Amino acid sequence: SDPHSFSQPNKVMASHLRWVGTVDFEQKQISAKASWLLTYASEADTVVFDTYGLLIDSVQLDDNQTTYWKLDTPQPFLGSALRIALKTGSQIVHIFYRTSSQAKGLQWLEAEQTADKQHPFLFSQGQAILTRSWLPCQDSPALRFSFDAELSVPPGLKAVMSASNQAQMQPSGRYSFSNKK
């Protein structure tokens, strides 16, 4: 049990993430789909994720049918629990969401603030519990997960992650990443 996380990995743990996101520098927002592979430790009808200021658009289960979800009342420093109803046998939950321009784990720099003063810059951070401001997750240092990700940025910019990275600039602005733990 982690007092800084609403998640309940002793019931259902998110073990692998398939993430697809698009960066919008004008809105200072990431729009994304987080698809979590679930591992059950016990019988459960709900999975709980940590969030902080995320705008949840919809939630679907592996059969692509919408399911009931609820954001709890925000708690200072911790954000809100995202509670998602599961069906028996659900293996994957898809969360469609957007970040807030005030996400604490995202740092947006205008072009004028960068060394070459040509392009804007974005970097993310997750420590100590800031990941939940840009990804609905079970945000505890004790929990690890593998991931595959695709990120779209404006053409002419390069995206990198703490994972395998594409060495060449992609003219489309679309990048793929993989981290197997």
Coordinates of N, CA and C in Angstrom, one line a residue, residues 11-176:
K11 N -5.2 -5.8 -6.1 CA -6.4 -6.4 -6.8 C -6.2 -6.5 -8.3
V12 N -5.9 -5.3 -8.9 CA -5.7 -5.3 -10.4 C -4.5 -4.4 -10.6
M13 N -3.5 -4.9 -11.4 CA -2.3 -4.1 -11.7 C -2.2 -3.9 -13.2
A14 N -1.8 -2.7 -13.5 CA -1.6 -2.3 -14.9 C -0.2 -2.7 -15.3
S15 N 0.0 -3.8 -16.1 CA 1.3 -4.3 -16.3 C 2.0 -3.9 -17.6
H16 N 1.3 -3.5 -18.6 CA 1.8 -3.1 -19.9 C 1.0 -1.9 -20.5
L17 N 1.7 -0.9 -21.0 CA 1.0 0.2 -21.6 C 1.2 0.3 -23.1
R18 N 0.2 0.5 -23.8 CA 0.2 0.8 -25.2 C -0.3 2.3 -25.3
W19 N 0.6 3.2 -25.6 CA 0.2 4.7 -25.5 C 0.4 5.3 -26.9
V20 N -0.6 6.1 -27.3 CA -0.6 6.9 -28.5 C -1.0 8.3 -28.2
G21 N -0.1 9.2 -28.4 CA -0.3 10.6 -28.1 C 0.0 11.6 -29.2
T22 N -0.6 12.8 -29.1 CA -0.3 13.9 -30.0 C 0.0 15.1 -29.2
V23 N 1.1 15.8 -29.5 CA 1.4 17.0 -28.8 C 0.9 18.2 -29.6
D24 N 0.2 19.1 -28.8 CA -0.3 20.4 -29.4 C 0.4 21.5 -28.6
F25 N 1.4 22.1 -29.3 CA 2.2 23.2 -28.6 C 1.4 24.5 -28.4
E26 N 0.4 24.7 -29.3 CA -0.4 26.0 -29.2 C -1.3 25.9 -28.0
Q27 N -1.9 24.7 -27.8 CA -2.8 24.5 -26.6 C -2.1 24.1 -25.4
K28 N -0.8 23.8 -25.5 CA 0.0 23.2 -24.4 C -0.8 22.0 -23.8
Q29 N -1.0 21.0 -24.7 CA -1.8 19.9 -24.3 C -1.4 18.6 -25.1
I30 N -1.5 17.5 -24.5 CA -1.3 16.2 -25.1 C -2.6 15.5 -25.1
S31 N -3.0 15.1 -26.3 CA -4.2 14.2 -26.4 C -3.7 12.8 -26.6
A32 N -4.3 11.9 -25.9 CA -3.7 10.5 -25.9 C -4.8 9.4 -25.6
K33 N -4.4 8.2 -26.0 CA -5.1 7.0 -25.6 C -4.1 6.1 -24.9
A34 N -4.4 5.8 -23.7 CA -3.6 4.9 -22.8 C -4.3 3.6 -22.7
S35 N -3.8 2.5 -23.3 CA -4.4 1.2 -23.3 C -3.5 0.3 -22.3
W36 N -4.1 0.0 -21.2 CA -3.4 -0.8 -20.2 C -3.8 -2.3 -20.2
L37 N -2.8 -3.1 -20.2 CA -3.0 -4.6 -20.0 C -3.1 -4.8 -18.5
L38 N -4.2 -5.5 -18.1 CA -4.4 -5.7 -16.7 C -4.0 -7.1 -16.2
T39 N -3.5 -7.1 -15.0 CA -3.1 -8.4 -14.4 C -3.9 -8.4 -13.1
Y40 N -4.6 -9.5 -12.9 CA -5.5 -9.6 -11.7 C -4.7 -10.4 -10.6
A41 N -4.7 -9.8 -9.4 CA -4.2 -10.5 -8.2 C -5.3 -11.2 -7.4
S42 N -6.5 -10.7 -7.6 CA -7.7 -11.2 -6.9 C -8.9 -10.8 -7.8
E43 N -10.1 -11.3 -7.5 CA -11.3 -11.0 -8.2 C -11.6 -9.5 -8.0
A44 N -11.9 -8.8 -9.1 CA -12.1 -7.4 -8.9 C -13.1 -6.9 -10.0
D45 N -13.9 -5.9 -9.7 CA -14.8 -5.4 -10.7 C -14.5 -3.9 -11.0
T46 N -13.4 -3.4 -10.4 CA -12.9 -2.1 -10.6 C -11.4 -2.0 -10.7
V47 N -10.9 -1.2 -11.6 CA -9.4 -0.9 -11.6 C -9.3 0.6 -11.3
V48 N -8.3 1.0 -10.5 CA -8.1 2.3 -10.0 C -6.8 2.9 -10.5
F49 N -6.8 4.1 -11.2 CA -5.7 4.8 -11.6 C -5.5 6.1 -10.9
D50 N -4.3 6.6 -10.8 CA -4.0 7.9 -10.3 C -4.1 9.0 -11.4
T51 N -4.7 10.1 -11.2 CA -4.7 11.2 -12.1 C -4.6 12.5 -11.4
Y52 N -4.1 13.5 -12.1 CA -4.0 14.9 -11.6 C -4.4 15.9 -12.7
G53 N -5.6 16.4 -12.7 CA -6.0 17.4 -13.6 C -6.2 16.9 -15.1
L54 N -6.3 15.6 -15.3 CA -6.5 15.1 -16.6 C -8.0 15.2 -17.0
L55 N -8.2 15.4 -18.3 CA -9.5 15.6 -18.8 C -9.9 14.2 -19.5
I56 N -10.7 13.4 -18.9 CA -11.0 12.1 -19.4 C -12.2 12.3 -20.4
D57 N -12.0 11.8 -21.6 CA -13.0 11.9 -22.6 C -13.9 10.7 -22.6
S58 N -13.3 9.5 -22.6 CA -14.0 8.2 -22.5 C -13.1 7.1 -22.1
V59 N -13.8 6.0 -21.7 CA -13.1 4.8 -21.3 C -13.8 3.6 -22.0
Q60 N -13.0 2.7 -22.5 CA -13.5 1.5 -23.2 C -12.7 0.3 -22.6
L61 N -13.4 -0.9 -22.7 CA -12.7 -2.1 -22.3 C -12.2 -2.8 -23.6
D62 N -11.6 -4.0 -23.4 CA -11.0 -4.7 -24.6 C -11.9 -4.9 -25.7
D63 N -13.2 -5.0 -25.4 CA -14.2 -5.2 -26.5 C -14.6 -3.9 -27.2
N64 N -13.9 -2.8 -26.9 CA -14.2 -1.5 -27.4 C -15.6 -1.0 -27.0
Q65 N -16.2 -1.5 -26.0 CA -17.5 -1.0 -25.5 C -17.2 0.0 -24.3
T66 N -17.9 1.1 -24.3 CA -17.7 2.0 -23.2 C -18.1 1.4 -21.9
T67 N -17.5 1.9 -20.9 CA -17.7 1.3 -19.5 C -17.9 2.5 -18.6
Y68 N -18.5 2.3 -17.4 CA -18.7 3.3 -16.4 C -17.3 3.7 -15.8
W69 N -17.1 5.0 -15.6 CA -15.9 5.4 -15.0 C -16.3 6.7 -14.2
K70 N -15.4 7.0 -13.2 CA -15.7 8.1 -12.3 C -14.4 8.7 -11.8
L71 N -14.3 10.0 -11.8 CA -13.2 10.7 -11.1 C -13.6 11.1 -9.8
D72 N -12.9 10.7 -8.7 CA -13.2 11.1 -7.4 C -12.9 12.6 -7.2
T73 N -13.4 13.1 -6.1 CA -13.1 14.5 -5.8 C -11.5 14.7 -5.6
P74 N -11.0 15.7 -6.2 CA -9.5 15.9 -6.1 C -9.1 16.1 -4.6
Q75 N -7.9 15.5 -4.3 CA -7.3 15.6 -3.0 C -6.0 16.5 -3.2
P76 N -5.7 17.4 -2.3 CA -4.5 18.2 -2.4 C -3.3 17.3 -2.6
F77 N -2.5 17.7 -3.5 CA -1.2 17.1 -3.9 C -1.3 15.8 -4.6
L78 N -2.4 15.0 -4.4 CA -2.6 13.7 -4.9 C -3.4 13.6 -6.2
G79 N -4.3 14.6 -6.4 CA -5.2 14.5 -7.5 C -6.4 13.7 -7.3
S80 N -6.9 13.0 -8.3 CA -8.1 12.2 -8.2 C -7.9 10.8 -8.6
A81 N -8.6 9.9 -7.9 CA -8.7 8.5 -8.3 C -9.6 8.4 -9.5
L82 N -9.2 7.6 -10.5 CA -10.0 7.3 -11.7 C -10.4 5.9 -11.5
R83 N -11.7 5.7 -11.2 CA -12.3 4.3 -11.0 C -13.0 3.8 -12.2
I84 N -12.6 2.7 -12.7 CA -13.1 2.1 -14.0 C -13.8 0.8 -13.7
A85 N -15.0 0.7 -14.1 CA -15.8 -0.6 -13.9 C -15.3 -1.6 -14.9
L86 N -15.0 -2.8 -14.5 CA -14.6 -3.9 -15.3 C -15.7 -4.9 -15.5
K87 N -15.6 -5.6 -16.6 CA -16.5 -6.8 -16.8 C -15.6 -8.0 -16.5
T88 N -16.3 -9.1 -16.2 CA -15.6 -10.4 -16.0 C -14.7 -10.7 -17.2
G89 N -13.4 -10.9 -16.9 CA -12.5 -11.3 -18.0 C -11.9 -10.1 -18.8
S90 N -12.2 -8.9 -18.4 CA -11.6 -7.8 -19.1 C -10.1 -7.8 -18.9
Q91 N -9.4 -7.7 -20.1 CA -7.9 -7.7 -20.1 C -7.3 -6.4 -20.3
I92 N -8.0 -5.5 -21.1 CA -7.4 -4.2 -21.5 C -8.4 -3.1 -21.2
V93 N -7.9 -2.0 -20.7 CA -8.8 -0.8 -20.5 C -8.1 0.3 -21.4
H94 N -8.9 1.0 -22.2 CA -8.5 2.1 -23.0 C -9.0 3.4 -22.4
I95 N -8.1 4.3 -22.1 CA -8.5 5.6 -21.6 C -8.1 6.7 -22.6
F96 N -9.2 7.4 -23.0 CA -9.0 8.5 -24.0 C -9.0 9.8 -23.1
Y97 N -7.9 10.6 -23.3 CA -7.8 11.7 -22.4 C -7.0 12.9 -23.0
R98 N -7.0 14.0 -22.3 CA -6.2 15.2 -22.6 C -5.6 15.7 -21.3
T99 N -4.4 16.2 -21.5 CA -3.7 16.8 -20.3 C -4.2 18.3 -20.2
S100 N -4.0 18.8 -19.0 CA -4.3 20.2 -18.8 C -3.0 21.0 -19.1
S101 N -3.2 22.3 -19.5 CA -2.0 23.1 -19.8 C -1.2 23.4 -18.5
Q102 N -1.8 23.1 -17.4 CA -1.2 23.2 -16.1 C -0.6 21.9 -15.5
A103 N -0.4 20.9 -16.3 CA 0.1 19.6 -15.9 C 1.5 19.8 -15.2
K104 N 1.6 19.4 -14.0 CA 2.8 19.7 -13.2 C 4.0 18.8 -13.8
G105 N 3.7 17.8 -14.5 CA 4.8 16.9 -15.0 C 5.2 17.3 -16.4
L106 N 4.6 18.3 -17.0 CA 5.0 18.8 -18.4 C 5.5 20.2 -18.3
Q107 N 6.7 20.4 -18.9 CA 7.3 21.7 -19.0 C 7.3 22.2 -20.4
W108 N 6.6 23.2 -20.7 CA 6.5 23.8 -22.0 C 7.4 25.0 -22.2
L109 N 8.3 25.0 -23.2 CA 9.1 26.2 -23.4 C 8.7 26.8 -24.8
E110 N 8.6 28.1 -24.8 CA 8.4 28.8 -26.1 C 9.7 28.8 -26.9
A111 N 9.6 28.9 -28.2 CA 10.8 28.9 -29.0 C 11.8 29.9 -28.5
E112 N 11.4 31.1 -28.0 CA 12.3 32.1 -27.5 C 13.1 31.7 -26.3
Q113 N 12.6 30.7 -25.6 CA 13.2 30.2 -24.4 C 14.3 29.1 -24.7
T114 N 14.4 28.7 -25.9 CA 15.3 27.6 -26.3 C 16.6 28.2 -26.8
A115 N 17.7 27.3 -26.9 CA 19.0 27.7 -27.3 C 19.0 28.3 -28.8
D116 N 18.3 27.6 -29.7 CA 18.3 28.1 -31.1 C 17.2 29.1 -31.4
K117 N 16.2 29.2 -30.4 CA 15.1 30.2 -30.6 C 14.3 29.9 -31.8
Q118 N 14.3 28.7 -32.3 CA 13.6 28.3 -33.5 C 12.3 27.6 -33.3
H119 N 12.3 26.6 -32.3 CA 11.2 25.7 -32.1 C 10.8 25.7 -30.6
P120 N 9.6 25.4 -30.3 CA 9.2 25.2 -28.9 C 9.8 23.8 -28.4
F121 N 9.7 23.6 -27.1 CA 10.3 22.4 -26.5 C 9.4 22.0 -25.4
L122 N 9.3 20.6 -25.3 CA 8.5 20.0 -24.2 C 9.2 18.9 -23.6
F123 N 9.3 18.9 -22.3 CA 9.8 17.7 -21.6 C 8.9 17.3 -20.5
S124 N 8.9 16.0 -20.2 CA 8.0 15.5 -19.2 C 8.9 14.9 -18.0
Q125 N 8.3 14.9 -16.9 CA 9.0 14.3 -15.7 C 7.9 13.6 -14.9
G126 N 8.4 12.6 -14.2 CA 7.4 11.8 -13.4 C 7.7 11.8 -11.9
Q127 N 8.8 12.1 -11.5 CA 9.1 12.0 -10.0 C 8.4 13.2 -9.3
A128 N 8.1 13.2 -8.1 CA 7.9 12.0 -7.3 C 6.6 11.3 -7.7
I129 N 5.5 12.1 -7.8 CA 4.2 11.6 -8.3 C 3.6 12.5 -9.3
L130 N 4.4 13.0 -10.3 CA 4.0 13.9 -11.3 C 3.5 13.2 -12.6
T131 N 3.8 11.9 -12.7 CA 3.4 11.2 -14.0 C 1.9 11.3 -14.1
R132 N 1.1 11.2 -13.0 CA -0.3 11.2 -13.1 C -0.9 12.5 -13.7
S133 N -0.1 13.5 -13.8 CA -0.6 14.7 -14.5 C -0.5 14.7 -16.0
W134 N 0.2 13.7 -16.6 CA 0.2 13.5 -18.0 C -0.1 12.1 -18.5
L135 N -0.4 11.2 -17.5 CA -0.7 9.8 -17.9 C -1.6 9.2 -16.8
P136 N -2.7 8.7 -17.1 CA -3.5 8.0 -16.0 C -2.7 6.7 -15.7
C137 N -2.3 6.5 -14.5 CA -1.4 5.4 -14.2 C -1.6 5.0 -12.7
Q138 N -0.9 3.9 -12.4 CA -0.8 3.5 -11.0 C 0.5 4.1 -10.6
D139 N 0.5 5.3 -10.0 CA 1.7 6.1 -9.9 C 2.4 5.9 -8.5
S140 N 3.1 4.8 -8.4 CA 3.8 4.4 -7.2 C 5.2 3.9 -7.6
P141 N 6.3 4.3 -6.9 CA 7.6 3.9 -7.3 C 7.8 2.3 -7.2
A142 N 6.9 1.7 -6.5 CA 7.0 0.2 -6.3 C 6.5 -0.5 -7.6
L143 N 5.8 0.2 -8.4 CA 5.2 -0.5 -9.6 C 5.9 -0.2 -10.8
R144 N 6.2 -1.2 -11.6 CA 6.9 -1.0 -12.9 C 6.0 -1.6 -14.0
F145 N 6.2 -1.1 -15.2 CA 5.4 -1.6 -16.3 C 6.2 -1.4 -17.6
S146 N 6.0 -2.3 -18.6 CA 6.6 -2.1 -19.9 C 5.7 -1.2 -20.7
F147 N 6.2 -0.7 -21.8 CA 5.4 0.1 -22.7 C 5.8 0.1 -24.1
D148 N 4.9 0.4 -25.0 CA 5.1 0.7 -26.4 C 4.3 2.0 -26.6
A149 N 5.0 2.9 -27.3 CA 4.4 4.3 -27.5 C 4.6 4.8 -28.9
E150 N 3.6 5.6 -29.3 CA 3.7 6.4 -30.5 C 3.4 7.8 -30.1
L151 N 4.2 8.7 -30.6 CA 4.0 10.1 -30.3 C 4.1 10.9 -31.6
S152 N 3.1 11.8 -31.8 CA 3.1 12.7 -33.0 C 3.4 14.1 -32.5
V153 N 4.4 14.7 -33.1 CA 4.8 16.1 -32.9 C 4.7 16.8 -34.2
P154 N 4.7 18.2 -34.2 CA 4.8 18.9 -35.4 C 6.0 18.5 -36.3
P155 N 5.8 18.4 -37.6 CA 6.9 18.1 -38.5 C 8.1 19.1 -38.3
G156 N 9.3 18.6 -38.3 CA 10.4 19.4 -38.1 C 10.9 19.3 -36.6
L157 N 10.2 18.6 -35.8 CA 10.6 18.4 -34.4 C 10.9 16.9 -34.2
K158 N 11.7 16.6 -33.2 CA 12.0 15.3 -32.9 C 11.6 14.9 -31.5
A159 N 11.0 13.7 -31.3 CA 10.6 13.3 -30.0 C 11.5 12.1 -29.6
V160 N 11.8 12.1 -28.3 CA 12.6 11.1 -27.7 C 11.9 10.7 -26.4
M161 N 12.2 9.5 -25.9 CA 11.7 8.9 -24.7 C 12.8 8.1 -24.0
S162 N 12.6 7.8 -22.7 CA 13.5 6.9 -22.0 C 13.2 5.5 -22.4
A163 N 13.4 5.2 -23.7 CA 13.1 3.9 -24.3 C 13.9 3.8 -25.6
S164 N 13.7 2.7 -26.3 CA 14.4 2.6 -27.6 C 13.8 3.8 -28.5
N165 N 14.7 4.5 -29.2 CA 14.4 5.7 -29.9 C 14.7 5.5 -31.4
Q166 N 14.0 6.2 -32.3 CA 14.3 6.2 -33.7 C 15.4 7.3 -33.8
A167 N 16.5 6.9 -34.4 CA 17.7 7.8 -34.5 C 17.4 8.9 -35.5
Q168 N 16.7 8.7 -36.6 CA 16.5 9.7 -37.6 C 15.3 10.5 -37.4
M169 N 15.4 11.8 -37.8 CA 14.2 12.7 -37.7 C 13.2 12.1 -38.7
Q170 N 11.9 12.1 -38.2 CA 10.8 11.5 -39.1 C 10.1 12.7 -39.7
P171 N 10.1 12.8 -41.0 CA 9.4 13.9 -41.7 C 7.9 14.1 -41.3
S172 N 7.3 12.9 -41.0 CA 5.9 12.9 -40.6 C 5.6 13.5 -39.2
G173 N 6.7 13.5 -38.3 CA 6.6 13.9 -36.9 C 6.1 12.8 -36.0
R174 N 6.0 11.6 -36.6 CA 5.4 10.5 -35.8 C 6.6 9.5 -35.4
Y175 N 6.7 9.3 -34.1 CA 7.8 8.5 -33.5 C 7.3 7.3 -32.7
S176 N 8.0 6.2 -32.8 CA 7.7 5.0 -32.0 C 8.7 4.7 -31.0

